[in-house]
Amino acid sequence: MSVTLDSILLNQQVQITAIPASALSPKLTEMGLTKGQKITAIFKAPFGDPIAYEINGNVISMRKEEAMHVEVQVA
Amino acid sequence: MKIALLGNPNTGKSSIFNMLTGLRQQVGNFPGVTVEKKQGDIKTKTGIHQLIDFPGTYSIFARALDEQVVEDVLLNIQHSDYPDAIIYVADAANLERNLLFFTQLYDSGFPIVLVLNMWDRAQQKGLKIDTELLQKQFPLANIVRATARVSIGKSRIIQAIDTLQKGKNTPFFDFNIGELQTDRAQTENTNARLEKLRQLGIVQDLQIKASNRSNRLDQILTHRIYGYLIFSAVLLIIFQFIFSFASIPMDFIDSQFVELSSWIAKLMPEGVLSKLISQGLIPGIGGVLVFVPQIAILFFFISLLEESGYLSRVVFIMDRLMRPFGLNGKSVVPLLSSVACAIPGIMSARTISDWKERLITILVAPFMSCSARIPVYTLLISLVIPKTYVAGVLNLQGIVLFGLYLLGIVFALGTAVILKLLIKSGKPGFHVMELPEYKTPRLYNVGLTVYEKVKIFIFDAGKIIVAISILLWALASYGPNSRENNLSKLRKKASYTAANQVQKQELESSLLLSQSYIGHFGKWMEPAIKPLGYDWKIGIALLSSFAAREVFVGSLATIYSVGNDTDNNKRLVQKLKDEKYEDGSSVYSLATGGSLLIFYVFAMQCMATLAVVKRETNSWKWPLIQLAFMGIIAYLCAFIVYQLLS
């Protein structure tokens, strides 16, 4: 079952399955979000948005509306 | 040779730049846009080369304004900044993603030095980087290691510049990067490049964990309660520094310039030139330099917080709160800095990469009540607000002061919402952002930032400020009638002959101001400001305080023949309280005072801010629009308040 990155639980590691082409997809890809990569939500800002993710040893912050562009599956 | 310095954000690129060029830096803009361009010279064995620092970007494909500059320059061989070679800075502790942009540049055929920076951190993380394999993949690149934070690697980089090889290289992936136009094509190309990089296995032992120290700190610093508490505490400390320590050098600069003026006036033969220099030019330059302490202190703290990595956590916790107003987390620092002074606030809006959000932040920042409004607020509040207590404990004057600050904030955010709807934007903003690891700030970098911001203010905005202040001085000092003519009439009056020496002086300056061009203009526009409850004397004070808001107090003191210094503030308040219209009613009634207070909350009464907005938006269009809408809001609100209270 595929979900989007904004809806995963804290400290849950997931695997990126797809980033459909959109105005955001080139930017998301070049920040290291590519198919097959493992990514974990590590903490959230107050009000639950934006969310900080760990990917490949980097911590990146994304707004929920941006994280919605990334499809993941629970590893 | 022209060399471009490129790399991802947070790779220590500016440390490399500072290490290579030292203090020989020039700061300006890239042609036609307000994206900062730092330039400096590097001396190598083959000569002196020009190093241009570009904004940090993740790839050649642009989205935000600063990224667009990188794309425009690199894909256009005719561009005046098109480089002959590139120094590419990569974070060795995070190499694979950092190499993406490098491969795009390598494939574009630039001679290139690849600096593996933060080498020490890669070691600490237990990463093994196979530089031989890397060299084999990119045979024409000169690969060097560096740890710029502790100034390691300078000589290696300089050597690498001299041994750069030119020639057709075999592309790592493909040559046609400039031709990839669609989102899909760009995404696919990037994906494939990253995949190929990962397959190479340049970095081994990827037992990656984000450093635990950072993680634990983040749990506290971004906590929904402690996070805001800590940020408030940090702000409190910064404002303490500004309000208690900036005034010392500011007063010193003020007094030195007053002395310099009188010294020059004595030294030079009396005449127009002497007055122009001692009363126009020198106070004008003083009026520029007096801002330096605030700018320096604010940028010292801002860049300290930025270097440490804390600033991006502030952006993180404030982002959601700012979004309804068309702003993002990065607008918080410029807006809050504007409570001290809008000038450094507006200058710090450069970190906002989205042009529309940056512009809105700049346009609404002067609504925040700055420290120059305090003397105006204090005078008017003590004049018209009674010193009574509400509910037994709350001082009414304090409540009004608090209300004025709050009003500024409310209007800043409210105007932002309206501007969000009015200003068109191209591509939607992109807010994915790296949260860098916490680091000990390097004072050398902090110092350089402060030095550069001060320099930009003095030399770019300073020219405009000096020009306007000379103009204002001329308008306030000269009038249609000659000085002698004016004074001879005054000297015949009984009230003058009976006065002592000091009073005579005060009467003379009062008369000269009211007979000046500004004085005439103030009288001429009296019908326009009558509905706000102002007479022509207030009109004069409004006009002359366009130089800076606190000038309002001094102008009133001159008009009412009260010596212009703080000891006389009580005398001024008394004099204003006694001022009556012909029908016996007070000029400074509650309605007029309230209307003036509101006017000063909103009106753009600061030429220095206008000059900085002009510099930061690269045209006169936006500062003039800002002047107009702030003026209209000020006029309307002051009108409403006067009509309600009278």
PDB file of N, CA and C in Angstrom, chain A residues 29 34, chain B residues 100 172-173 186-199:
ATOM      1  N   THR A  29      14.146  15.831  -6.200  1.00  0.00           N
ATOM      2  CA  THR A  29      15.124  14.833  -6.625  1.00  0.00           C
ATOM      3  C   THR A  29      16.546  15.300  -6.334  1.00  0.00           C
ATOM      4  N   THR A  34      15.176  10.246  -4.024  1.00  0.00           N
ATOM      5  CA  THR A  34      15.002   9.458  -5.240  1.00  0.00           C
ATOM      6  C   THR A  34      14.405   8.107  -4.879  1.00  0.00           C
TER       7      THR A  34
ATOM      8  N   LEU B 100      26.158  15.682  -7.423  1.00  0.00           N
ATOM      9  CA  LEU B 100      25.193  15.835  -8.525  1.00  0.00           C
ATOM     10  C   LEU B 100      25.449  17.106  -9.344  1.00  0.00           C
ATOM     11  N   PHE B 172      30.446  12.551 -17.856  1.00  0.00           N
ATOM     12  CA  PHE B 172      30.091  11.547 -16.855  1.00  0.00           C
ATOM     13  C   PHE B 172      28.755  10.931 -17.221  1.00  0.00           C
ATOM     14  N   PHE B 173      27.814  11.771 -17.649  1.00  0.00           N
ATOM     15  CA  PHE B 173      26.490  11.241 -17.991  1.00  0.00           C
ATOM     16  C   PHE B 173      26.073  11.660 -19.396  1.00  0.00           C
ATOM     17  N   GLN B 186      13.987  16.961 -16.508  1.00  0.00           N
ATOM     18  CA  GLN B 186      14.964  17.341 -15.490  1.00  0.00           C
ATOM     19  C   GLN B 186      14.981  16.329 -14.351  1.00  0.00           C
ATOM     20  N   THR B 187      13.787  15.914 -13.936  1.00  0.00           N
ATOM     21  CA  THR B 187      13.702  14.943 -12.846  1.00  0.00           C
ATOM     22  C   THR B 187      14.374  13.639 -13.243  1.00  0.00           C
ATOM     23  N   GLU B 188      14.083  13.193 -14.454  1.00  0.00           N
ATOM     24  CA  GLU B 188      14.645  11.910 -14.884  1.00  0.00           C
ATOM     25  C   GLU B 188      16.156  11.964 -15.004  1.00  0.00           C
ATOM     26  N   ASN B 189      16.655  13.067 -15.547  1.00  0.00           N
ATOM     27  CA  ASN B 189      18.098  13.226 -15.690  1.00  0.00           C
ATOM     28  C   ASN B 189      18.777  13.216 -14.318  1.00  0.00           C
ATOM     29  N   THR B 190      18.218  13.983 -13.391  1.00  0.00           N
ATOM     30  CA  THR B 190      18.781  14.058 -12.042  1.00  0.00           C
ATOM     31  C   THR B 190      18.758  12.691 -11.364  1.00  0.00           C
ATOM     32  N   ASN B 191      17.629  12.025 -11.495  1.00  0.00           N
ATOM     33  CA  ASN B 191      17.484  10.695 -10.927  1.00  0.00           C
ATOM     34  C   ASN B 191      18.558   9.738 -11.425  1.00  0.00           C
ATOM     35  N   ALA B 192      18.756   9.755 -12.746  1.00  0.00           N
ATOM     36  CA  ALA B 192      19.715   8.837 -13.349  1.00  0.00           C
ATOM     37  C   ALA B 192      21.143   9.168 -12.934  1.00  0.00           C
ATOM     38  N   ARG B 193      21.452  10.460 -12.851  1.00  0.00           N
ATOM     39  CA  ARG B 193      22.786  10.869 -12.405  1.00  0.00           C
ATOM     40  C   ARG B 193      23.065  10.394 -10.976  1.00  0.00           C
ATOM     41  N   LEU B 194      22.072  10.641 -10.085  1.00  0.00           N
ATOM     42  CA  LEU B 194      22.260  10.239  -8.690  1.00  0.00           C
ATOM     43  C   LEU B 194      22.433   8.729  -8.600  1.00  0.00           C
ATOM     44  N   GLU B 195      21.640   8.003  -9.389  1.00  0.00           N
ATOM     45  CA  GLU B 195      21.720   6.549  -9.381  1.00  0.00           C
ATOM     46  C   GLU B 195      23.117   6.100  -9.796  1.00  0.00           C
ATOM     47  N   LYS B 196      23.628   6.710 -10.874  1.00  0.00           N
ATOM     48  CA  LYS B 196      24.962   6.341 -11.356  1.00  0.00           C
ATOM     49  C   LYS B 196      26.035   6.653 -10.300  1.00  0.00           C
ATOM     50  N   LEU B 197      25.893   7.802  -9.640  1.00  0.00           N
ATOM     51  CA  LEU B 197      26.856   8.187  -8.603  1.00  0.00           C
ATOM     52  C   LEU B 197      26.858   7.178  -7.461  1.00  0.00           C
ATOM     53  N   ARG B 198      25.665   6.737  -7.078  1.00  0.00           N
ATOM     54  CA  ARG B 198      25.574   5.802  -5.958  1.00  0.00           C
ATOM     55  C   ARG B 198      26.190   4.472  -6.321  1.00  0.00           C
ATOM     56  N   GLN B 199      26.001   4.067  -7.572  1.00  0.00           N
ATOM     57  CA  GLN B 199      26.527   2.769  -8.018  1.00  0.00           C
ATOM     58  C   GLN B 199      28.053   2.733  -7.999  1.00  0.00           C
TER      59      GLN B 199
END
